[in-house]
Coordinates of C-alpha atoms and ligand atoms in Angstrom, one line a residue:
X1130 CA 6.5 -60.2 -68.1
X1131 CA 6.3 -60.6 -71.8
X1132 CA 3.6 -59.1 -74.0
X1133 CA 2.8 -58.6 -77.7
X1134 CA 2.5 -54.9 -78.3
X1135 CA 1.7 -52.1 -80.6
X1136 CA 5.1 -50.4 -80.8
X1137 CA 3.8 -47.5 -82.8
X1138 CA 1.5 -46.9 -85.8
X1139 CA 1.7 -49.9 -88.1
X1140 CA 4.4 -51.6 -85.9
X1141 CA 4.0 -54.6 -83.6
X1142 CA 6.4 -56.7 -81.6
X1143 CA 7.2 -58.6 -78.3
X1144 CA 8.2 -56.4 -75.3
X1145 CA 9.1 -56.9 -71.7
X1146 CA 7.2 -54.9 -69.0
X1147 CA 6.8 -55.0 -65.2
X1148 CA 3.8 -57.2 -64.2
X1149 CA 0.7 -55.1 -63.3
X1150 CA -0.1 -54.3 -59.7
X1151 CA -3.3 -55.3 -58.0
X1152 CA -5.4 -52.6 -56.3
X1153 CA -7.9 -53.4 -53.5
X1154 CA -10.9 -53.9 -55.9
X1155 CA -8.9 -55.5 -58.7
X1156 CA -7.6 -58.8 -60.0
X1157 CA -4.5 -60.0 -61.8
X1158 CA -5.3 -62.7 -64.4
X1159 CA -3.1 -65.1 -66.4
X1160 CA -4.7 -65.7 -69.8
X1161 CA -5.6 -69.2 -70.8
X1162 CA -7.1 -68.4 -74.2
X1163 CA -7.0 -65.1 -76.2
X1164 CA -8.3 -63.9 -79.5
X1165 CA -7.2 -61.0 -81.7
X1166 CA -10.0 -58.7 -83.0
X1167 CA -10.7 -56.6 -86.1
X1168 CA -10.5 -53.7 -83.7
X1169 CA -6.8 -54.5 -83.0
X1170 CA -6.2 -54.2 -86.7
X1171 CA -8.0 -50.8 -86.9
X1172 CA -5.9 -49.7 -83.9
X1173 CA -2.5 -50.7 -85.2
X1174 CA -2.7 -50.5 -89.0
X1175 CA -5.3 -47.8 -89.5
X1176 CA -4.3 -45.7 -86.5
X1177 CA -8.0 -45.3 -85.8
X1178 CA -7.6 -44.3 -82.1
X1179 CA -4.3 -42.4 -82.7
X1180 CA -0.7 -43.1 -81.8
X1181 CA 0.1 -45.6 -79.0
X1182 CA 3.6 -46.6 -78.0
X1183 CA 4.6 -50.0 -76.5
X1184 CA 1.0 -50.7 -75.6
X1185 CA 0.2 -54.4 -75.1
X1186 CA -2.6 -55.4 -77.5
X1187 CA -5.6 -57.6 -77.1
X1188 CA -8.9 -57.3 -75.2
X1189 CA -10.5 -60.8 -75.6
X1190 CA -9.3 -63.2 -72.9
X1191 CA -10.4 -66.1 -70.7
X1192 CA -8.0 -66.6 -67.9
X1193 CA -7.1 -67.9 -64.4
X1194 CA -7.1 -65.5 -61.5
X1195 CA -3.7 -65.3 -59.9
X1196 CA -4.3 -62.5 -57.4
X1197 CA -7.3 -60.5 -56.0
X1198 CA -7.4 -57.2 -54.0
X1199 CA -8.4 -57.3 -50.4
X1200 CA -11.9 -55.9 -51.2
X1201 CA -12.8 -58.4 -53.9
X1202 CA -15.6 -60.6 -52.6
X1203 CA -16.5 -63.2 -55.3
X1204 CA -13.3 -64.3 -56.9
X1205 CA -10.2 -66.1 -55.6
X1206 CA -6.9 -67.2 -57.1
X1207 CA -7.4 -70.3 -59.3
X1208 CA -10.9 -69.3 -60.6
X1209 CA -11.4 -69.4 -64.3
X1210 CA -12.9 -66.2 -65.6
X1211 CA -14.2 -64.5 -68.7
X1212 CA -13.1 -60.9 -68.9
X1213 CA -15.2 -58.7 -71.2
X1214 CA -13.4 -56.3 -73.6
X1215 CA -15.1 -53.4 -71.9
X1216 CA -14.4 -53.0 -68.1
X1217 CA -16.1 -49.8 -66.9
X1218 CA -15.9 -47.9 -63.7
X1219 CA -19.3 -48.9 -62.3
X1220 CA -19.4 -46.0 -59.7
X1221 CA -19.1 -43.4 -62.4
X1222 CA -21.8 -40.9 -63.4
X1223 CA -21.8 -42.3 -66.9
X1224 CA -22.6 -45.7 -65.4
X1225 CA -25.4 -44.2 -63.4
X1226 CA -26.8 -42.7 -66.6
X1227 CA -26.9 -46.2 -68.1
X1228 CA -23.8 -45.8 -70.3
X1229 CA -21.1 -47.5 -68.3
X1230 CA -19.0 -48.2 -71.4
X1231 CA -18.4 -44.4 -71.6
X1232 CA -17.2 -44.1 -68.0
X1233 CA -14.3 -41.6 -68.0
X1234 CA -15.3 -40.1 -71.4
X1235 CA -16.5 -41.4 -74.8
X1236 CA -15.3 -45.1 -75.2
X1237 CA -13.2 -44.9 -72.0
X1238 CA -14.8 -48.1 -70.6
X1239 CA -12.7 -49.7 -73.3
X1240 CA -9.5 -49.8 -71.4
X1241 CA -7.6 -52.9 -72.6
X1242 CA -5.4 -52.1 -75.6
X1243 CA -6.7 -48.5 -75.7
X1244 CA -5.9 -46.8 -72.4
X1245 CA -3.9 -49.5 -70.7
X1246 CA -2.1 -52.7 -71.5
X1247 CA -4.2 -55.4 -73.0
X1248 CA -4.4 -59.2 -72.5
X1249 CA -1.7 -60.5 -74.9
X1250 CA 0.7 -60.8 -72.0
X1251 CA 1.8 -63.2 -69.2
X1252 CA -0.6 -61.3 -66.9
X1253 CA -3.2 -58.6 -67.2
X1254 CA -5.0 -56.3 -64.7
X1255 CA -8.8 -56.2 -64.3
X1256 CA -10.3 -53.1 -62.5
X1257 CA -13.3 -53.7 -60.3
X1258 CA -13.0 -57.4 -60.5
X1259 CA -16.4 -58.3 -58.9
X1260 CA -18.2 -56.2 -61.5
X1261 CA -16.0 -56.9 -64.5
X1262 CA -15.3 -60.6 -64.6
X1263 CA -17.6 -63.7 -64.7
X1264 CA -16.9 -67.2 -63.5
X1265 CA -16.5 -69.5 -66.5
X1266 CA -19.0 -72.4 -66.2
X1267 CA -17.4 -75.9 -66.4
X1268 CA -19.2 -77.0 -69.5
X1269 CA -17.7 -74.3 -71.8
X1270 CA -14.2 -74.7 -73.2
X1271 CA -12.1 -71.5 -72.7
X1272 CA -11.4 -71.5 -76.5
X1273 CA -15.1 -70.9 -77.2
X1274 CA -15.6 -68.7 -74.2
X1275 CA -13.4 -66.1 -75.7
X1276 CA -16.4 -65.2 -77.9
X1277 CA -18.1 -64.0 -74.7
X1278 CA -15.5 -61.2 -74.4
X1279 CA -16.4 -59.2 -77.4
X1280 CA -18.0 -60.9 -80.4
X1281 CA -21.2 -62.1 -78.7
X1282 CA -21.6 -58.9 -76.5
X1283 CA -21.1 -56.7 -79.6
X1284 CA -23.3 -58.7 -82.0
X1285 CA -26.1 -59.0 -79.4
X1286 CA -25.7 -55.2 -78.6
X1287 CA -26.2 -54.5 -82.3
X1288 CA -29.6 -56.2 -82.1
X1289 CA -30.4 -54.3 -79.0
X1290 CA -29.4 -51.0 -80.6
X1291 CA -31.7 -51.8 -83.6
X1292 CA -34.4 -52.9 -81.1
X1293 CA -35.1 -56.0 -83.1
X1294 CA -38.5 -57.4 -82.1
X1295 CA -40.6 -60.4 -83.2
X1296 CA -41.8 -60.2 -86.8
X1297 CA -39.1 -57.7 -87.8
X1298 CA -37.5 -58.0 -91.2
X1299 CA -33.8 -57.3 -90.5
X1300 CA -30.8 -56.7 -92.7
X1301 CA -27.4 -57.5 -91.1
X1302 CA -24.7 -55.7 -93.1
X1303 CA -21.4 -57.6 -92.4
X1304 CA -21.2 -61.2 -91.4
X1305 CA -17.8 -61.5 -89.8
X1306 CA -17.9 -62.9 -86.3
X1307 CA -19.7 -59.8 -85.0
X1308 CA -22.4 -59.7 -87.7
X1309 CA -22.9 -63.5 -87.3
X1310 CA -23.6 -63.0 -83.6
X1311 CA -26.0 -60.3 -84.6
X1312 CA -27.8 -62.7 -87.0
X1313 CA -28.2 -65.2 -84.1
X1314 CA -29.3 -62.4 -81.7
X1315 CA -31.9 -61.3 -84.2
X1316 CA -33.2 -64.8 -84.5
X1317 CA -33.4 -65.1 -80.7
X1318 CA -35.2 -61.7 -80.6
X1319 CA -37.9 -63.0 -83.0
X1320 CA -36.9 -61.6 -86.4
X1321 CA -38.7 -62.9 -89.4
X1322 CA -36.7 -62.4 -92.6
X1323 CA -33.0 -61.9 -92.0
X1324 CA -31.0 -60.6 -95.0
X1325 CA -27.3 -61.2 -94.3
X1326 CA -24.7 -59.2 -96.3
X1327 CA -21.3 -60.7 -96.9
X1328 CA -19.3 -62.9 -99.2
X1329 CA -16.7 -65.1 -97.4
X1330 CA -18.1 -68.7 -98.1
X1331 CA -17.8 -70.0 -94.5
X1332 CA -19.3 -66.9 -93.1
X1333 CA -22.2 -67.3 -95.5
X1334 CA -22.6 -70.9 -94.4
X1335 CA -22.6 -70.0 -90.7
X1336 CA -25.1 -67.1 -91.4
X1337 CA -27.5 -69.7 -92.8
X1338 CA -26.9 -72.1 -89.9
X1339 CA -27.6 -69.2 -87.4
X1340 CA -30.9 -68.4 -89.2
X1341 CA -30.3 -65.9 -92.0
X1342 CA -33.1 -66.4 -94.6
X1343 CA -31.4 -64.5 -97.5
X1344 CA -27.7 -63.9 -98.4
X1345 CA -26.7 -60.7 -100.3
X1346 CA -23.4 -59.9 -101.8
X1347 CA -22.3 -56.2 -101.6
X1348 CA -20.0 -57.0 -104.5
X1349 CA -23.1 -57.5 -106.8
X1350 CA -24.4 -53.9 -106.8
X1351 CA -26.1 -51.7 -104.3
X1352 CA -27.1 -53.4 -101.1
X1353 CA -30.1 -51.1 -100.7
X1354 CA -31.3 -51.8 -104.2
X1355 CA -31.0 -55.6 -103.7
X1356 CA -33.1 -55.3 -100.4
X1357 CA -35.7 -53.0 -102.0
X1358 CA -36.0 -55.5 -104.9
X1359 CA -36.5 -58.4 -102.5
X1360 CA -39.0 -56.5 -100.4
X1361 CA -41.0 -55.1 -103.3
X1362 CA -39.8 -51.6 -102.6
X1363 CA -40.9 -51.7 -98.9
X1364 CA -37.5 -52.0 -97.2
X1365 CA -36.7 -53.5 -93.8
X1366 CA -37.7 -52.7 -90.3
X1367 CA -34.2 -52.8 -88.9
X1368 CA -30.7 -52.6 -90.2
X1369 CA -27.7 -53.8 -88.2
X1370 CA -24.3 -52.5 -89.4
X1371 CA -21.4 -54.8 -88.5
X1372 CA -19.2 -54.2 -91.5
X1373 CA -18.7 -51.9 -94.5
X1374 CA -17.5 -48.3 -94.3
X1375 CA -18.8 -44.8 -93.8
X1376 CA -20.9 -44.9 -96.9
X1377 CA -22.7 -48.1 -95.7
X1378 CA -25.0 -45.7 -93.9
X1379 CA -26.2 -44.5 -97.3
X1380 CA -27.4 -48.0 -98.0
X1381 CA -28.7 -48.5 -94.5
X1382 CA -30.9 -45.4 -94.5
X1383 CA -32.1 -46.1 -98.1
X1384 CA -33.3 -49.6 -97.3
X1385 CA -34.9 -48.7 -94.0
X1386 CA -38.7 -48.2 -93.6
X1387 CA -40.0 -45.0 -91.9
X1388 CA -40.0 -45.8 -88.2
X1389 CA -37.1 -48.2 -88.7
X1390 CA -33.9 -48.3 -86.6
X1391 CA -30.3 -48.7 -87.6
X1392 CA -28.1 -50.4 -85.0
X1393 CA -24.4 -49.7 -85.8
X1394 CA -21.5 -51.4 -84.0
X1395 CA -19.1 -51.0 -86.9
X1396 CA -15.8 -49.2 -86.0
X1397 CA -15.4 -46.5 -88.6
X1398 CA -11.7 -46.3 -89.1
X1399 CA -11.1 -43.4 -91.5
X1400 CA -12.6 -40.4 -93.2
X1401 CA -14.0 -37.2 -91.7
X1402 CA -17.8 -37.6 -92.1
X1403 CA -20.6 -40.1 -92.5
X1404 CA -23.0 -39.1 -95.2
X1405 CA -26.8 -39.5 -94.8
X1406 CA -28.8 -39.4 -98.0
X1407 CA -31.3 -36.4 -97.6
X1408 CA -34.2 -37.6 -99.7
X1409 CA -34.1 -41.2 -98.5
X1410 CA -33.9 -39.9 -94.9
X1411 CA -37.3 -38.3 -95.5
X1412 CA -35.7 -34.9 -95.9
X1413 CA -34.9 -35.1 -92.2
X1414 CA -38.4 -36.1 -91.2
X1415 CA -38.5 -39.8 -92.0
X1416 CA -38.4 -41.2 -88.5
X1417 CA -35.4 -43.3 -89.5
X1418 CA -33.3 -43.6 -86.4
X1419 CA -29.6 -44.3 -86.1
X1420 CA -28.4 -45.9 -82.8
X1421 CA -24.8 -46.7 -82.5
X1422 CA -22.6 -47.9 -79.7
X1423 CA -19.8 -49.6 -78.0
X1424 CA -20.5 -53.0 -76.5
X1425 CA -21.5 -52.8 -72.8
X1426 CA -19.4 -54.6 -70.3
X1427 CA -20.3 -56.1 -67.0
X1428 CA -20.4 -59.4 -65.2
X1429 CA -24.2 -59.9 -65.3
X1430 CA -24.3 -59.4 -69.0
X1431 CA -21.5 -62.0 -69.6
X1432 CA -23.4 -64.4 -67.4
X1433 CA -26.6 -64.0 -69.4
X1434 CA -24.7 -64.5 -72.7
X1435 CA -22.9 -67.5 -71.2
X1436 CA -26.3 -69.0 -70.4
X1437 CA -27.2 -68.9 -74.0
X1438 CA -24.2 -71.1 -74.8
X1439 CA -24.9 -73.5 -71.9
X1440 CA -28.6 -73.9 -73.0
X1441 CA -27.4 -74.4 -76.6
X1442 CA -29.4 -71.3 -77.8
X1443 CA -26.1 -70.1 -79.2
X1444 CA -23.5 -72.5 -80.7
X1445 CA -20.1 -70.8 -80.6
X1446 CA -18.2 -73.6 -82.4
X1447 CA -18.6 -72.6 -86.0
X1448 CA -17.1 -69.2 -85.3
X1449 CA -13.6 -70.5 -84.3
X1450 CA -11.9 -71.4 -87.6
X1451 CA -8.2 -71.3 -86.6
X1452 CA -6.8 -72.6 -83.3
X1453 CA -3.2 -72.1 -82.0
X1454 CA -1.7 -73.6 -78.9
X1455 CA 1.4 -71.5 -78.1
X1456 CA 1.6 -68.1 -76.5
X1457 CA 4.1 -66.9 -79.2
X1458 CA 1.5 -67.7 -81.9
X1459 CA -0.5 -64.6 -80.8
X1460 CA 1.5 -62.8 -83.4
X1461 CA 0.4 -65.3 -86.1
X1462 CA -3.2 -65.1 -85.0
X1463 CA -3.2 -61.3 -85.2
X1464 CA -1.6 -61.4 -88.7
X1465 CA -4.4 -63.7 -89.8
X1466 CA -6.9 -61.1 -88.6
X1467 CA -5.0 -58.4 -90.5
X1468 CA -4.9 -60.3 -93.7
X1469 CA -8.4 -61.8 -93.4
X1470 CA -7.5 -65.0 -95.1
X1471 CA -10.5 -66.4 -97.0
X1472 CA -11.5 -69.1 -94.7
X1473 CA -11.1 -67.1 -91.5
X1474 CA -13.9 -66.2 -89.1
X1475 CA -12.1 -66.0 -85.8
X1476 CA -8.7 -67.4 -84.5
X1477 CA -8.0 -68.3 -80.9
X1478 CA -4.7 -68.9 -79.1
X1479 CA -4.9 -71.1 -76.0
X1480 CA -2.1 -72.2 -73.8
Ligands
NDP1841 P1 -14.9 -58.7 -90.2 O1 -13.9 -57.9 -91.0 O2 -14.6 -60.1 -89.9 O3 -16.3 -58.7 -91.1 C1 -16.7 -57.6 -91.8 C2 -17.9 -58.0 -92.7 O4 -18.3 -56.8 -93.5 C3 -17.7 -59.1 -93.6 O5 -18.8 -59.9 -93.7 C4 -17.4 -58.4 -94.9 O6 -17.7 -59.2 -96.1 C5 -18.3 -57.2 -94.8 N1 -18.0 -56.1 -95.7 C6 -16.8 -55.7 -96.1 N2 -16.9 -54.7 -96.9 C7 -18.2 -54.4 -97.1 C8 -18.9 -53.4 -97.8 N3 -18.3 -52.5 -98.5 N4 -20.2 -53.4 -97.7 C9 -20.9 -54.3 -96.9 N5 -20.2 -55.3 -96.2 C10 -18.9 -55.3 -96.3 O7 -15.3 -57.9 -88.9 P2 -15.8 -58.3 -87.5 O8 -17.0 -59.1 -87.6 O9 -14.6 -58.9 -86.7 O10 -16.1 -56.9 -86.8 C11 -17.1 -56.0 -87.4 C12 -16.9 -54.6 -86.9 O11 -17.2 -54.5 -85.6 C13 -15.4 -54.1 -87.0 O12 -15.4 -52.8 -87.5 C14 -15.0 -54.2 -85.6 O13 -13.9 -53.3 -85.3 C15 -16.2 -53.7 -84.9 N6 -16.3 -54.0 -83.5 C16 -17.1 -53.1 -82.8 C17 -17.2 -53.3 -81.4 C18 -18.2 -52.4 -80.6 O14 -18.2 -52.5 -79.4 N7 -18.9 -51.6 -81.3 C19 -16.6 -54.4 -80.7 C20 -15.9 -55.3 -81.6 C21 -15.7 -55.1 -82.9 P3 -16.8 -60.4 -96.6 O15 -17.6 -61.6 -96.3 O16 -16.7 -60.1 -98.1 O17 -15.5 -60.3 -95.9
ZN1842 ZN1 -12.5 -57.2 -80.0

């Protein structure tokens, strides 16, 4: 089969590989729509998870089942499915501890385009198919359903990590597709003021459409100072970090009220350390909590997020700005993600 791969650090290209084998609990899926991710860019061009050779990229796919193992109960060839980016081993001790995404070690539930070939291929393999795939409902176009693989689960997890509750004032740092989903998740969790930080004009427009009450540019001075000015020095209850860099935590801690929570889903792709400002952190005693994590996987979770699209609580359409219709254009879509053209939110390739 053919696939678009990371050949080595900073190098990508098309390769040929044997098609994956289906184990008794697994499924083999043919992609119908795929989307590249900012994480693919961190992986290839920043080397954020280290060297990988001839590894097929991609972890966001909606597809058609072509084969299932003999122990798979709920899926059959021909079913259209959403496959989340994270596909844990549900029988693991980490899963029993409530952190299935780390089954097999830290981040090891993230298998596609990390520990095994990803979805930018003629076929891909899904472990524990009954637990790791969800049937696509008829009323959702596979193009928009690709957002259920990673952008929605991650953005909504950011709001979960920050424990956003009704009446909270929330700052969402970064309003790419992940941060925009976090804005919407905060609205659905009952947030009051939502301060969205970003500059790309169409992202700013979607942030407003999704319910942000204020827009802040990180290019116009300290984010923390702008938030403190807007809140008369009080700060916010919750900070969601979905963009920026290691030093974004300095802003996040500074603008957070005592008792507040930072929910980070940003993938820190360089540097050795994250600095926490001592005084603003209450000299270690400020009850300013930092929760950070990888998106959870799982069929039930995808079904719950899918129901938000079906019931029109979440409109995925504004997030897809670039559509391609040929398998070979996966490469173009990934390059768009790398270069972050000005009007980009998220590209999708369907075939
Ligand atoms: P984008 O690159 O599309 O968006 C990043 C956002 O951060 C933009 O709004 C950008 O602003 C803003 N930004 C850039 N620099 C700064 C800065 N110095 N200070 C504040 N904001 C800044 O990313 P995505 O939405 O695709 O992904 C967000 C992050 O989530 C990535 O790191 C990605 O790898 C990670 N991720 C994590 C997952 C998880 O499970 N934890 C899963 C999937 C993704 P501007 O408008 O100017 O571009
Ligand atoms: Zn992704």
